[in-house]
Coordinates of C-alpha atoms in Angstrom, one line a residue:
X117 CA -17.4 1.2 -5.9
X118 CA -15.4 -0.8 -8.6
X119 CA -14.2 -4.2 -7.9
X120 CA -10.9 -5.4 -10.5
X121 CA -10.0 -9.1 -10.4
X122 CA -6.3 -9.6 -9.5
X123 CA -4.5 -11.5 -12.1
X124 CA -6.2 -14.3 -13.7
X125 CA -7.4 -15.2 -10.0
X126 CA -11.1 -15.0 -9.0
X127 CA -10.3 -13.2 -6.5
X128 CA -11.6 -9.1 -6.8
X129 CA -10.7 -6.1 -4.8
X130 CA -11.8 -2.6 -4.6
X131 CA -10.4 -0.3 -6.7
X132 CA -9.8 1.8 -3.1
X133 CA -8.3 -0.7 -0.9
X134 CA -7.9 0.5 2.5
X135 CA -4.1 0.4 3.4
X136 CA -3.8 0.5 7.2
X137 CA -0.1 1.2 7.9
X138 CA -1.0 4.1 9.4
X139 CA -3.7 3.0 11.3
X140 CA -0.5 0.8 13.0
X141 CA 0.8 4.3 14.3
X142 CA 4.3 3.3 13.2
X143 CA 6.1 5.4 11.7
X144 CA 3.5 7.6 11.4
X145 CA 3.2 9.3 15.0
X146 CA 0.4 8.1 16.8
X147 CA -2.9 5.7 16.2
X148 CA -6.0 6.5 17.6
X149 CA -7.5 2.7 17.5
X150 CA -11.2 3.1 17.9
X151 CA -11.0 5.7 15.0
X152 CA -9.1 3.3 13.1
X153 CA -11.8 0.8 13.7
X154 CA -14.4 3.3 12.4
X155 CA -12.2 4.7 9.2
X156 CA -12.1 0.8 8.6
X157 CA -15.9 0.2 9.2
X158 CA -17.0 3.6 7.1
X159 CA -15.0 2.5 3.8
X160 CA -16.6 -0.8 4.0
X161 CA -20.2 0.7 4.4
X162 CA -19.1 2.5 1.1
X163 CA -17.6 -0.3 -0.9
X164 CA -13.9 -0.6 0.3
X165 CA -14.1 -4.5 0.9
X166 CA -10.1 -4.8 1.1
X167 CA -7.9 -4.1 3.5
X168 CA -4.3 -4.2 3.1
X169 CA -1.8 -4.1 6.2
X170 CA 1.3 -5.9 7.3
X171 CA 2.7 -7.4 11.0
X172 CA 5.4 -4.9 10.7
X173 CA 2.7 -1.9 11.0
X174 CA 3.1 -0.7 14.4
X175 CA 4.3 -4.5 15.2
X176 CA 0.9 -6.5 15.3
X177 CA -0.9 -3.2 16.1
X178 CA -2.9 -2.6 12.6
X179 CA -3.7 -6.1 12.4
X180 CA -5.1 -6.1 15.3
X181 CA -7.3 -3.4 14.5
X182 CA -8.2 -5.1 11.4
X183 CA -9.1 -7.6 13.4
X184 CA -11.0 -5.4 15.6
X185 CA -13.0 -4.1 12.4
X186 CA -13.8 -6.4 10.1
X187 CA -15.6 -8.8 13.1
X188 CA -18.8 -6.7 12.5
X189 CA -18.5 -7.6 8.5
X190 CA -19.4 -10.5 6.8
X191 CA -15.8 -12.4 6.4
X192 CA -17.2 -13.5 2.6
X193 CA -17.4 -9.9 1.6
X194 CA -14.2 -8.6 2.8
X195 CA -11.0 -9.3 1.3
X196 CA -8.0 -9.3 3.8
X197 CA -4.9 -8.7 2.5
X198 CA -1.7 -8.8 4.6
X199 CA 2.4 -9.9 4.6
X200 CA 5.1 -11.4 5.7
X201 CA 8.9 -11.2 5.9
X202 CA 9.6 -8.3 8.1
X203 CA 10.8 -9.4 11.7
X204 CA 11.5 -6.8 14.4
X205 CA 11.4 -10.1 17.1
X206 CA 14.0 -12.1 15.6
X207 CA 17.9 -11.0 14.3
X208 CA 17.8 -13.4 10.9
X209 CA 18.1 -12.2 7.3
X210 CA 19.0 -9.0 5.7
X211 CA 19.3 -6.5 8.2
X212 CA 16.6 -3.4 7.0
X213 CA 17.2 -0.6 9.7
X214 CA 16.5 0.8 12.9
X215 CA 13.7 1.9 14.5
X216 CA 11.5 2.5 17.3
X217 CA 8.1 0.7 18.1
X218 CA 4.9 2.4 19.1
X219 CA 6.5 2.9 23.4
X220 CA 9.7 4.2 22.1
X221 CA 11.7 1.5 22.2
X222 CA 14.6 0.7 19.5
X223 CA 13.6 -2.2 17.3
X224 CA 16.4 -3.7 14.5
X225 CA 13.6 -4.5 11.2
X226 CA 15.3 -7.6 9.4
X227 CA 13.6 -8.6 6.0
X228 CA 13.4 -12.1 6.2
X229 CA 11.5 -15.2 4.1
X230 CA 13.0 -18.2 5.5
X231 CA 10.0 -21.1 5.1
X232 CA 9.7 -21.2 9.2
X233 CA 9.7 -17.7 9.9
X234 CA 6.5 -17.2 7.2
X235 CA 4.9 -20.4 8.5
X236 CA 5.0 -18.5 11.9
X237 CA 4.3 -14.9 10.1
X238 CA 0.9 -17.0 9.4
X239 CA -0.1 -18.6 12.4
X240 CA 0.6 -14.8 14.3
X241 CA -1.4 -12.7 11.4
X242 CA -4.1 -15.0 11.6
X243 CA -4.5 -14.9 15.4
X244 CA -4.3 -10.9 15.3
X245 CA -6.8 -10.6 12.3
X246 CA -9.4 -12.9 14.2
X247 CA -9.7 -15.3 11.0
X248 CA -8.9 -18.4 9.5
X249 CA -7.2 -17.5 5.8
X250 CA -5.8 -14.5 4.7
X251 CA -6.8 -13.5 1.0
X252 CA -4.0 -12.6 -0.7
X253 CA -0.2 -12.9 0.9
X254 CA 2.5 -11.0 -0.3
X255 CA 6.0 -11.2 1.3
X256 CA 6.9 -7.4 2.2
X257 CA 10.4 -6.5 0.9
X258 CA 12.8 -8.8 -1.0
X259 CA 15.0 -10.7 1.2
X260 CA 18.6 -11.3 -0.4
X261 CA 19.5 -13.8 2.2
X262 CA 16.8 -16.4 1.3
X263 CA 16.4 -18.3 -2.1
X264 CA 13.2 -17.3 -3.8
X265 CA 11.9 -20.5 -4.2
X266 CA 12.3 -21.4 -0.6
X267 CA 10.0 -18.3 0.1
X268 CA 8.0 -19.3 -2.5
X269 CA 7.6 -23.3 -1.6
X270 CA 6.5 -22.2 2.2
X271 CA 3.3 -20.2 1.1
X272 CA 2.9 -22.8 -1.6
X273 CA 2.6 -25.0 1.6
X274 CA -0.2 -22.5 3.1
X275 CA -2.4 -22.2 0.2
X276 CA -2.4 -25.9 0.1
X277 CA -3.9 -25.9 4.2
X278 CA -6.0 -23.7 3.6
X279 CA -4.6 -20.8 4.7
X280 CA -4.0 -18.7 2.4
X281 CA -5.7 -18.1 -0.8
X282 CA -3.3 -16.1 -3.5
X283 CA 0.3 -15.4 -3.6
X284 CA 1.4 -11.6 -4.1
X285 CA 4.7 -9.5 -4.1
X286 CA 5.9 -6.6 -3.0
X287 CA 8.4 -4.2 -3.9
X288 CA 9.7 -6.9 -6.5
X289 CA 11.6 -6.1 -9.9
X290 CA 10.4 -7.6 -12.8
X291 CA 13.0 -10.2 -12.6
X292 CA 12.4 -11.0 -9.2
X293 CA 8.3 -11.3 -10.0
X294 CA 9.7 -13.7 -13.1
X295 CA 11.6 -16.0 -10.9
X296 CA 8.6 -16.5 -8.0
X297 CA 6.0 -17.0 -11.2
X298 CA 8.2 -19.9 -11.7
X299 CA 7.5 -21.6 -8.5
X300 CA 4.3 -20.4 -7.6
X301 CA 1.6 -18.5 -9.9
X302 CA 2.1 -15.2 -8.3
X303 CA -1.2 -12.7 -8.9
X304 CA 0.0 -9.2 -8.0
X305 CA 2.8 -7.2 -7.2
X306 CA 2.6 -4.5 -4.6
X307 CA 4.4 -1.4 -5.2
X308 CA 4.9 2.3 -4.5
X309 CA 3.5 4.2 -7.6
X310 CA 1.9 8.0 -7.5
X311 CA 1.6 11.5 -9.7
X312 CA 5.4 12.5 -8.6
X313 CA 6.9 8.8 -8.3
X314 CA 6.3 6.8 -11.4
X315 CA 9.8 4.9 -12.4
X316 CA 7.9 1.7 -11.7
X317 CA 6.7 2.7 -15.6
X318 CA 9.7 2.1 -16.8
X319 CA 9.8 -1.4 -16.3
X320 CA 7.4 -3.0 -13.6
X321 CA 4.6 -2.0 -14.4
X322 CA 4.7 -3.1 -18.2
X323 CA 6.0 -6.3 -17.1
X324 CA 3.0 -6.8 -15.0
X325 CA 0.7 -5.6 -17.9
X326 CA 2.9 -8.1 -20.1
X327 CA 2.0 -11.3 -18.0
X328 CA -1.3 -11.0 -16.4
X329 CA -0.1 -9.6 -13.3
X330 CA -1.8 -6.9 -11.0
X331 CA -0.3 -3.9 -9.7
X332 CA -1.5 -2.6 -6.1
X333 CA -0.1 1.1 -6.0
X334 CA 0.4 2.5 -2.2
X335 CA 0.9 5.5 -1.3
X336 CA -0.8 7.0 -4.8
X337 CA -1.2 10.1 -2.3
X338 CA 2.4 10.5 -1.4
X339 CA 1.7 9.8 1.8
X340 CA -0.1 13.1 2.0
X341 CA 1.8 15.7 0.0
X342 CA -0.8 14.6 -3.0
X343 CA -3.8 16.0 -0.6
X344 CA -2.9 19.8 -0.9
X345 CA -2.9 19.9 2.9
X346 CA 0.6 20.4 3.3
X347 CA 2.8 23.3 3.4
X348 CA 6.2 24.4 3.3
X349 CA 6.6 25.1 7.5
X350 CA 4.3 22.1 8.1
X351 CA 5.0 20.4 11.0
X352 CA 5.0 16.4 11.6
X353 CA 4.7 14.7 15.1
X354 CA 7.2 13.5 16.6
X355 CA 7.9 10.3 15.2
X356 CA 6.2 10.8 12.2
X357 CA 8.7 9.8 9.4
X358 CA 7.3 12.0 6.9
X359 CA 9.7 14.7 8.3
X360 CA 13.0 13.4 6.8
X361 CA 11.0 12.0 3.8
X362 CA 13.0 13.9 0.6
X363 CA 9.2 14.6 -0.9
X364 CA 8.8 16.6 1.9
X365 CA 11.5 19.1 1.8
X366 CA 10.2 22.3 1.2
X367 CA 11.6 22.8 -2.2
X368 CA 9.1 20.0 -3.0
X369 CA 6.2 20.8 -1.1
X370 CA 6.2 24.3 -2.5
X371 CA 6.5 23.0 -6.8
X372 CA 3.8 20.0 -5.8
X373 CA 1.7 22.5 -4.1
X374 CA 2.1 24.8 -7.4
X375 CA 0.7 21.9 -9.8
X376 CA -2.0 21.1 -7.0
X377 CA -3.2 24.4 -7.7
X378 CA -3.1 24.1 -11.5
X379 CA -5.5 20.9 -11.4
X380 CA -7.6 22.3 -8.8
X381 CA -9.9 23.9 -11.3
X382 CA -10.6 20.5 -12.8
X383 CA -11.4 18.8 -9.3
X384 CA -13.4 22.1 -9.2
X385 CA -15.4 21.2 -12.0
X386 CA -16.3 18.1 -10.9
X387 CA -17.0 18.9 -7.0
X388 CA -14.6 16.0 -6.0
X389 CA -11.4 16.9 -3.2
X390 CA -8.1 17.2 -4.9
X391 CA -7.2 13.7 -3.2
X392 CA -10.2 11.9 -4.9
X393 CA -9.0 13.9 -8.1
X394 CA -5.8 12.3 -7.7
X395 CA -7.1 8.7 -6.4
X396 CA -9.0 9.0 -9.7
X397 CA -6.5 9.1 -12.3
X398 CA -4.6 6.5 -10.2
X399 CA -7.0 3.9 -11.2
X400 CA -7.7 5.0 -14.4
X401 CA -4.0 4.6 -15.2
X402 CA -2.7 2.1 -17.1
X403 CA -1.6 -0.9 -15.5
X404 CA -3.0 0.4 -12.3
X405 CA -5.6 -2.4 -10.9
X406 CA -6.2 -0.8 -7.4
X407 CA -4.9 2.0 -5.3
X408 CA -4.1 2.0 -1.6
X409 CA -5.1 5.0 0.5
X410 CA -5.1 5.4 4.2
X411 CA -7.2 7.0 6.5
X412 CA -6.9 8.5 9.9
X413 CA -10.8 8.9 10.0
X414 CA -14.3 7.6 8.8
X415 CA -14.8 11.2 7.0
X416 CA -11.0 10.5 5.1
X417 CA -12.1 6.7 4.5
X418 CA -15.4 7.8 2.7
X419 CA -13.9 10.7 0.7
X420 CA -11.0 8.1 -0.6
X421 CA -14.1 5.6 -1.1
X422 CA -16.2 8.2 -3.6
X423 CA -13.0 8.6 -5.1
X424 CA -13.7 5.7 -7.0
X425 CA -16.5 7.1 -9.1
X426 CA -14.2 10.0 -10.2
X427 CA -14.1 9.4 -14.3
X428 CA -11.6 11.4 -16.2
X429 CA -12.1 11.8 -20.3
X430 CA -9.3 11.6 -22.3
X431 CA -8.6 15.2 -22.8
X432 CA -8.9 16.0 -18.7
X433 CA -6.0 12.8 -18.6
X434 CA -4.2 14.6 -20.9
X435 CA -4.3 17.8 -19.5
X436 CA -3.2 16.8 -16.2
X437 CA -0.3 14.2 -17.7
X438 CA 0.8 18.2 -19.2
X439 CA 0.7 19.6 -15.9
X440 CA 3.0 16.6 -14.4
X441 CA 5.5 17.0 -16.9
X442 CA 5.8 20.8 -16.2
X443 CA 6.6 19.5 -12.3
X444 CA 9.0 16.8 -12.6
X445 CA 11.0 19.2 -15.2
X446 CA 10.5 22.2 -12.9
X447 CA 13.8 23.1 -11.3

């Protein structure tokens, strides 16, 4: 495993960082917790040491099993990384959109980063993740109805207890990252970055590169359609959200599942998975500091774990840059 400092911070992170929203079961159908507890477990015992989730994820559920997971670790050697600003118990904020929690019942999701509403986000995260600080805290989604700097100020107020250690993003513009930095030095920014959705090149990501900042990709796997294990009549569960999900029409199943199979030579070559071929240029790419990938399972956590020692030369980058554009021109 690799370990990358997040911006000028001391803190470090594996290159894989487990991300747990699925191990929440929001969203994404179902969550087995005790194999979530042991997909957890078997990335540590293979060098994943960080662990992103969020409240919102099946609404305390993968925090608790976070929780659940990293009491058999030493809490020095594992870097919990977690959010705030997404209430599904309290109608405040920016109204995000409906949904249904892990029983079936309909939930309103609000983005909101009012000072009290984090300083409670904190008190509940900590209580579900069994510690006493949270390593890096990044508010989830921009909130329109809050001033930055109030947002800003409030974890400003928990890194001074104690409680938190660094101050992340997510989903932020560049402008938005600018305007935090201002109030708070902000290390990170969290945002959705893979093979067939890379607009955060345009401007994000070089801002980010420009001022020191790190950039945690999630779902570098397309939530799955990067693994070569779907097809064009798969079907979802029920409640599974991929099912709507535009990458998962079958018009783009079928032309990602036609440049899967042009790079599977080179994963081939290299007796790695096409996922760990694809976790593998992730965090070689530039900008990139680490990549979050789920698992369902302890064998899914340790494949995405070897992924890390996936190296890619040049010419093999190069070759499968070629291959990328031939799918985002393909009509």
């Amino acid at each position: 495993m690799k370990y990358r400092k997040i911006g000028n911070t001391p803190l470090e992170l594996s290159v894989i960082t487990f991300g747990a929203w699925a191990a929440g079961g929001w969203m994404w159908g179902s969550t087995d917790r005790n194999e979530a507890v042991r997909a957890i477990q078997a990335g540590f015992e293979h060098g994943v040491t960080s662990i992103d989730t969020a409240p919102i994820y099946g609404q305390g559920t993968s925090e608790e099993i976070v929780g659940q997971a990293i009491k058999a670790m030493p809490r020095d050697q594992v870097q919990v990384v977690t959010k705030y600003g997404m209430r599904w118990d309290l109608n405040k904020g920016q109204f995000g959109f409906k949904s249904q929690d892990n029983s079936g019942k309909e939930i309103d999701i609000y983005k909101y980063a009012g000072k009290e509403s984090i300083i409670y986000e904190c008190e509940q995260s900590l209580k579900r993740l069994g510690t006493d600080y949270i390593d890096l805290y990044q508010i989830h989604w921009p909130d329109e109805t809050t001033p930055i700097h109030e947002t800003m100020e409030a974890v400003s107020s928990l890194i001074q207890a104690g409680k938190v250690r660094y101050a992340g993003v997510c989903n932020y513009s560049a402008a938005q990252v600018k305007e935090a930095d201002e109030i708070l030095h902000i290390a990170s920014n969290q945002i959705p970055f893979s093979m067939v959705k890379r607009d955060a090149e345009l401007e994000t990501i070089p801002y980010c590169i420009k001022h020191g900042k790190s950039v945690l990709a999630y779902s570098p796997l397309e939530r799955g359609l990067l693994t070569g294990k779907i097809t064009e009549n798969y079907r979802f569960a029920e409640g599974d959200h991929r099912a709507t999900h535009r990458f998962f029409s079958p018009e783009w199943v079928r032309r990602t599942n036609t440049f899967l199979n042009r790079i599977k030579p080179l994963a081939n070559d290299k007796n790695v998975t096409l996922s760990q071929l694809v976790l593998g240029w992730t965090i070689q790419h530039p900008g990139i500091t680490i990549a979050l990938a789920g698992a369902r399972n302890a064998d899914q956590s340790v494949s995405n774990a070897l992924s890390a020692s996936v190296f890619l030369t040049d010419e093999e980058v190069q070759l499968i840059n070629s291959e990328l554009e031939v799918l985002h021109g393909a009509r």
